Amino acid sequence: GWEKGVDTVIGPVPAADPSVIGTLDLASDKETAVNNNYSLISMRSGSGSGMSDFQVRTTKEMTQKANKMRTVDYSEDQLRSDMQTLYDTILEKKAAYDSASTAYQSAQLTWNAAQIQRQNGTLSQIQFMQQELAYLQSGFKCADLNLQQALRNYQWAVKGVSVSAG
C-alpha cells in the first residue's frame, strides 16, 4: 500500500522487452519450475496421494508410496508440458508483436504524411480522420501487452506459481 496523504503517480505500463526471450533457457526453466512449484512441493511432502483417511488405512504402505510417486511424476510431467506451452505462447505473441510493430511503423509514416497533407490543404477532413483511425487502430499496444503478459506468466511459473498455460 501507499502512505496516506502522499500523492501517488501511476504512470503508463512499461513496454515489453522482447530481448528477454533470447535469454530464456527452456530446459533449465522447466526443471526450476518443477523444483519451485508450490503445489508439487506440497504434494511431495504430503502423505499418500490425496487419498481419503479410509483409503490410507486400508491400503498397504507400499501401494501408497507407489501411488504418491506416480502422482508426483505425472504432475511434474504436466508442469513441464505447461512450461513448454507457456514458452510457445511467448513465441506466438512475439510474432504478433513483430507484425504489429511493422504495421504501427507503416501507420506512423502514413499518419505523418496525412498531417502534412492536412496542413497543405490537400487532404479532406474525412480522409484525414480515416488516416487517424487507421493509425489509432494499429494494434501495437495490444500486441505489446500480450507479449508482456506471456513473459510474466512464464516467469511466474518458473518461480513456482501455477499459471494456466491455456
PDB file of C-alpha atoms in Angstrom:
ATOM      1  CA  GLY A   1       0.000   0.000   0.000  1.00  0.00           C
ATOM      2  CA  TRP A   2       0.827   3.631  -0.219  1.00  0.00           C
ATOM      3  CA  GLU A   3       1.338   6.026   2.598  1.00  0.00           C
ATOM      4  CA  LYS A   4      -1.756   8.061   3.417  1.00  0.00           C
ATOM      5  CA  GLY A   5      -1.731  11.614   2.129  1.00  0.00           C
ATOM      6  CA  VAL A   6       1.128  11.068  -0.332  1.00  0.00           C
ATOM      7  CA  ASP A   7       0.476  11.973  -3.942  1.00  0.00           C
ATOM      8  CA  THR A   8       0.766   8.793  -5.941  1.00  0.00           C
ATOM      9  CA  VAL A   9       1.546   8.923  -9.612  1.00  0.00           C
ATOM     10  CA  ILE A  10       0.627   5.925 -11.688  1.00  0.00           C
ATOM     11  CA  GLY A  11       2.478   6.029 -14.977  1.00  0.00           C
ATOM     12  CA  PRO A  12       1.994   4.122 -18.172  1.00  0.00           C
ATOM     13  CA  VAL A  13       2.689   0.401 -18.336  1.00  0.00           C
ATOM     14  CA  PRO A  14       6.275  -0.076 -19.490  1.00  0.00           C
ATOM     15  CA  ALA A  15       6.766  -1.680 -22.882  1.00  0.00           C
ATOM     16  CA  ALA A  16       7.607  -5.354 -23.215  1.00  0.00           C
ATOM     17  CA  ASP A  17      11.273  -6.222 -23.652  1.00  0.00           C
ATOM     18  CA  PRO A  18      11.499  -8.763 -26.499  1.00  0.00           C
ATOM     19  CA  SER A  19      15.245  -9.188 -25.895  1.00  0.00           C
ATOM     20  CA  VAL A  20      14.386 -11.191 -22.751  1.00  0.00           C
ATOM     21  CA  ILE A  21      13.174 -14.027 -24.964  1.00  0.00           C
ATOM     22  CA  GLY A  22      16.728 -14.717 -26.110  1.00  0.00           C
ATOM     23  CA  THR A  23      17.863 -15.213 -22.515  1.00  0.00           C
ATOM     24  CA  LEU A  24      15.248 -17.862 -21.675  1.00  0.00           C
ATOM     25  CA  ASP A  25      16.581 -21.393 -21.190  1.00  0.00           C
ATOM     26  CA  LEU A  26      13.518 -23.597 -21.506  1.00  0.00           C
ATOM     27  CA  ALA A  27      15.178 -26.862 -20.404  1.00  0.00           C
ATOM     28  CA  SER A  28      16.646 -25.288 -17.278  1.00  0.00           C
ATOM     29  CA  ASP A  29      13.482 -23.293 -16.577  1.00  0.00           C
ATOM     30  CA  LYS A  30      11.342 -26.454 -16.747  1.00  0.00           C
ATOM     31  CA  GLU A  31      13.403 -28.067 -14.000  1.00  0.00           C
ATOM     32  CA  THR A  32      13.495 -24.881 -11.939  1.00  0.00           C
ATOM     33  CA  ALA A  33       9.704 -24.645 -12.205  1.00  0.00           C
ATOM     34  CA  VAL A  34       9.332 -28.281 -11.120  1.00  0.00           C
ATOM     35  CA  ASN A  35      11.547 -27.655  -8.094  1.00  0.00           C
ATOM     36  CA  ASN A  36       9.873 -24.338  -7.184  1.00  0.00           C
ATOM     37  CA  ASN A  37       6.206 -25.195  -7.799  1.00  0.00           C
ATOM     38  CA  TYR A  38       4.263 -24.809  -4.570  1.00  0.00           C
ATOM     39  CA  SER A  39       1.720 -27.500  -5.427  1.00  0.00           C
ATOM     40  CA  LEU A  40       4.436 -30.039  -6.196  1.00  0.00           C
ATOM     41  CA  ILE A  41       6.357 -29.185  -3.035  1.00  0.00           C
ATOM     42  CA  SER A  42       3.215 -29.777  -1.016  1.00  0.00           C
ATOM     43  CA  MET A  43       2.457 -32.984  -2.897  1.00  0.00           C
ATOM     44  CA  ARG A  44       5.978 -34.355  -2.377  1.00  0.00           C
ATOM     45  CA  SER A  45       5.946 -33.638   1.354  1.00  0.00           C
ATOM     46  CA  GLY A  46       2.407 -34.887   1.983  1.00  0.00           C
ATOM     47  CA  SER A  47       1.459 -38.441   2.868  1.00  0.00           C
ATOM     48  CA  GLY A  48      -0.320 -40.725   0.435  1.00  0.00           C
ATOM     49  CA  SER A  49      -1.522 -39.350  -2.868  1.00  0.00           C
ATOM     50  CA  GLY A  50      -4.547 -37.360  -1.950  1.00  0.00           C
ATOM     51  CA  MET A  51      -6.324 -40.450  -0.664  1.00  0.00           C
ATOM     52  CA  SER A  52      -9.068 -40.309   1.927  1.00  0.00           C
ATOM     53  CA  ASP A  53      -8.402 -41.444   5.514  1.00  0.00           C
ATOM     54  CA  PHE A  54     -10.257 -44.685   4.831  1.00  0.00           C
ATOM     55  CA  GLN A  55      -8.104 -45.383   1.775  1.00  0.00           C
ATOM     56  CA  VAL A  56      -4.936 -44.638   3.711  1.00  0.00           C
ATOM     57  CA  ARG A  57      -5.910 -47.050   6.489  1.00  0.00           C
ATOM     58  CA  THR A  58      -6.945 -49.859   4.137  1.00  0.00           C
ATOM     59  CA  THR A  59      -4.128 -49.616   1.619  1.00  0.00           C
ATOM     60  CA  LYS A  60      -0.722 -51.072   2.140  1.00  0.00           C
ATOM     61  CA  GLU A  61       2.054 -48.590   2.698  1.00  0.00           C
ATOM     62  CA  MET A  62       3.971 -49.667  -0.404  1.00  0.00           C
ATOM     63  CA  THR A  63       0.925 -49.058  -2.585  1.00  0.00           C
ATOM     64  CA  GLN A  64       0.518 -45.619  -1.042  1.00  0.00           C
ATOM     65  CA  LYS A  65       4.117 -44.750  -1.797  1.00  0.00           C
ATOM     66  CA  ALA A  66       3.834 -46.055  -5.352  1.00  0.00           C
ATOM     67  CA  ASN A  67       0.630 -44.074  -5.915  1.00  0.00           C
ATOM     68  CA  LYS A  68       2.207 -40.966  -4.475  1.00  0.00           C
ATOM     69  CA  MET A  69       5.276 -41.338  -6.700  1.00  0.00           C
ATOM     70  CA  ARG A  70       3.094 -41.842  -9.801  1.00  0.00           C
ATOM     71  CA  THR A  71       1.029 -38.778  -8.914  1.00  0.00           C
ATOM     72  CA  VAL A  72       4.137 -36.660  -8.336  1.00  0.00           C
ATOM     73  CA  ASP A  73       5.754 -37.889 -11.576  1.00  0.00           C
ATOM     74  CA  TYR A  74       2.584 -37.182 -13.534  1.00  0.00           C
ATOM     75  CA  SER A  75       2.285 -33.695 -12.032  1.00  0.00           C
ATOM     76  CA  GLU A  76       5.928 -32.935 -12.799  1.00  0.00           C
ATOM     77  CA  ASP A  77       5.470 -34.042 -16.419  1.00  0.00           C
ATOM     78  CA  GLN A  78       2.308 -31.944 -16.651  1.00  0.00           C
ATOM     79  CA  LEU A  79       4.182 -28.891 -15.357  1.00  0.00           C
ATOM     80  CA  ARG A  80       6.980 -29.442 -17.887  1.00  0.00           C
ATOM     81  CA  SER A  81       4.348 -29.602 -20.612  1.00  0.00           C
ATOM     82  CA  ASP A  82       2.733 -26.417 -19.298  1.00  0.00           C
ATOM     83  CA  MET A  83       6.128 -24.683 -19.354  1.00  0.00           C
ATOM     84  CA  GLN A  84       6.557 -25.698 -22.995  1.00  0.00           C
ATOM     85  CA  THR A  85       3.108 -24.271 -23.752  1.00  0.00           C
ATOM     86  CA  LEU A  86       3.937 -21.032 -21.939  1.00  0.00           C
ATOM     87  CA  TYR A  87       7.177 -20.749 -23.937  1.00  0.00           C
ATOM     88  CA  ASP A  88       5.349 -21.451 -27.208  1.00  0.00           C
ATOM     89  CA  THR A  89       2.841 -18.743 -26.265  1.00  0.00           C
ATOM     90  CA  ILE A  90       5.726 -16.292 -25.837  1.00  0.00           C
ATOM     91  CA  LEU A  91       6.972 -17.118 -29.338  1.00  0.00           C
ATOM     92  CA  GLU A  92       3.451 -16.732 -30.741  1.00  0.00           C
ATOM     93  CA  LYS A  93       2.976 -13.358 -29.030  1.00  0.00           C
ATOM     94  CA  LYS A  94       6.433 -12.260 -30.208  1.00  0.00           C
ATOM     95  CA  ALA A  95       5.456 -12.970 -33.831  1.00  0.00           C
ATOM     96  CA  ALA A  96       2.241 -10.970 -33.361  1.00  0.00           C
ATOM     97  CA  TYR A  97       4.274  -8.204 -31.680  1.00  0.00           C
ATOM     98  CA  ASP A  98       6.701  -8.038 -34.618  1.00  0.00           C
ATOM     99  CA  SER A  99       3.837  -7.911 -37.095  1.00  0.00           C
ATOM    100  CA  ALA A 100       2.026  -5.215 -35.122  1.00  0.00           C
ATOM    101  CA  SER A 101       5.250  -3.247 -34.798  1.00  0.00           C
ATOM    102  CA  THR A 102       5.685  -3.239 -38.573  1.00  0.00           C
ATOM    103  CA  ALA A 103       2.050  -2.221 -39.066  1.00  0.00           C
ATOM    104  CA  TYR A 104       2.450   0.531 -36.464  1.00  0.00           C
ATOM    105  CA  GLN A 105       5.556   1.912 -38.170  1.00  0.00           C
ATOM    106  CA  SER A 106       3.733   1.922 -41.502  1.00  0.00           C
ATOM    107  CA  ALA A 107       0.711   3.610 -39.918  1.00  0.00           C
ATOM    108  CA  GLN A 108       3.020   6.160 -38.283  1.00  0.00           C
ATOM    109  CA  LEU A 109       4.518   7.090 -41.674  1.00  0.00           C
ATOM    110  CA  THR A 110       1.078   7.360 -43.241  1.00  0.00           C
ATOM    111  CA  TRP A 111      -0.173   9.421 -40.293  1.00  0.00           C
ATOM    112  CA  ASN A 112       2.781  11.803 -40.543  1.00  0.00           C
ATOM    113  CA  ALA A 113       2.127  12.236 -44.265  1.00  0.00           C
ATOM    114  CA  ALA A 114      -1.585  12.817 -43.581  1.00  0.00           C
ATOM    115  CA  GLN A 115      -0.753  15.589 -41.103  1.00  0.00           C
ATOM    116  CA  ILE A 116       1.428  17.325 -43.675  1.00  0.00           C
ATOM    117  CA  GLN A 117      -1.224  16.916 -46.369  1.00  0.00           C
ATOM    118  CA  ARG A 118      -3.858  18.281 -43.993  1.00  0.00           C
ATOM    119  CA  GLN A 119      -1.715  21.352 -43.271  1.00  0.00           C
ATOM    120  CA  ASN A 120      -1.226  21.897 -47.021  1.00  0.00           C
ATOM    121  CA  GLY A 121      -4.951  21.546 -47.633  1.00  0.00           C
ATOM    122  CA  THR A 122      -4.572  18.562 -49.967  1.00  0.00           C
ATOM    123  CA  LEU A 123      -6.454  16.170 -47.689  1.00  0.00           C
ATOM    124  CA  SER A 124     -10.115  16.454 -46.806  1.00  0.00           C
ATOM    125  CA  GLN A 125     -11.333  16.241 -43.214  1.00  0.00           C
ATOM    126  CA  ILE A 126     -12.870  12.816 -43.824  1.00  0.00           C
ATOM    127  CA  GLN A 127      -9.665  11.470 -45.402  1.00  0.00           C
ATOM    128  CA  PHE A 128      -7.679  12.885 -42.513  1.00  0.00           C
ATOM    129  CA  MET A 129      -9.965  11.205 -39.985  1.00  0.00           C
ATOM    130  CA  GLN A 130      -9.669   7.899 -41.864  1.00  0.00           C
ATOM    131  CA  GLN A 131      -5.877   8.123 -41.654  1.00  0.00           C
ATOM    132  CA  GLU A 132      -6.085   8.965 -37.977  1.00  0.00           C
ATOM    133  CA  LEU A 133      -8.369   5.991 -37.343  1.00  0.00           C
ATOM    134  CA  ALA A 134      -6.000   3.648 -39.197  1.00  0.00           C
ATOM    135  CA  TYR A 135      -3.130   4.960 -37.087  1.00  0.00           C
ATOM    136  CA  LEU A 136      -5.010   4.532 -33.811  1.00  0.00           C
ATOM    137  CA  GLN A 137      -6.159   1.006 -34.712  1.00  0.00           C
ATOM    138  CA  SER A 138      -2.694  -0.338 -35.481  1.00  0.00           C
ATOM    139  CA  GLY A 139      -2.948  -2.791 -32.555  1.00  0.00           C
ATOM    140  CA  PHE A 140       0.643  -2.375 -31.440  1.00  0.00           C
ATOM    141  CA  LYS A 141      -0.174  -1.581 -27.809  1.00  0.00           C
ATOM    142  CA  CYS A 142      -2.363  -4.687 -27.506  1.00  0.00           C
ATOM    143  CA  ALA A 143       0.353  -6.867 -29.040  1.00  0.00           C
ATOM    144  CA  ASP A 144       2.881  -5.321 -26.655  1.00  0.00           C
ATOM    145  CA  LEU A 145       0.679  -6.032 -23.620  1.00  0.00           C
ATOM    146  CA  ASN A 146       0.005  -9.601 -24.807  1.00  0.00           C
ATOM    147  CA  LEU A 147       3.730 -10.282 -25.163  1.00  0.00           C
ATOM    148  CA  GLN A 148       4.375  -8.765 -21.768  1.00  0.00           C
ATOM    149  CA  GLN A 149       1.689 -10.955 -20.175  1.00  0.00           C
ATOM    150  CA  ALA A 150       3.086 -14.094 -21.816  1.00  0.00           C
ATOM    151  CA  LEU A 151       6.557 -13.263 -20.478  1.00  0.00           C
ATOM    152  CA  ARG A 152       5.184 -12.628 -16.973  1.00  0.00           C
ATOM    153  CA  ASN A 153       3.216 -15.891 -16.975  1.00  0.00           C
ATOM    154  CA  TYR A 154       6.368 -17.804 -17.897  1.00  0.00           C
ATOM    155  CA  GLN A 155       8.459 -16.000 -15.273  1.00  0.00           C
ATOM    156  CA  TRP A 156       5.874 -16.642 -12.543  1.00  0.00           C
ATOM    157  CA  ALA A 157       5.693 -20.319 -13.476  1.00  0.00           C
ATOM    158  CA  VAL A 158       9.481 -20.589 -13.149  1.00  0.00           C
ATOM    159  CA  LYS A 159       9.221 -19.011  -9.690  1.00  0.00           C
ATOM    160  CA  GLY A 160       6.740 -21.692  -8.609  1.00  0.00           C
ATOM    161  CA  VAL A 161       3.356 -20.105  -9.088  1.00  0.00           C
ATOM    162  CA  SER A 162       0.869 -22.196 -11.044  1.00  0.00           C
ATOM    163  CA  VAL A 163      -0.088 -20.332 -14.211  1.00  0.00           C
ATOM    164  CA  SER A 164      -2.642 -21.539 -16.717  1.00  0.00           C
ATOM    165  CA  ALA A 165      -0.886 -22.499 -19.931  1.00  0.00           C
ATOM    166  CA  GLY A 166      -4.098 -22.252 -21.961  1.00  0.00           C
TER     167      GLY A 166
END
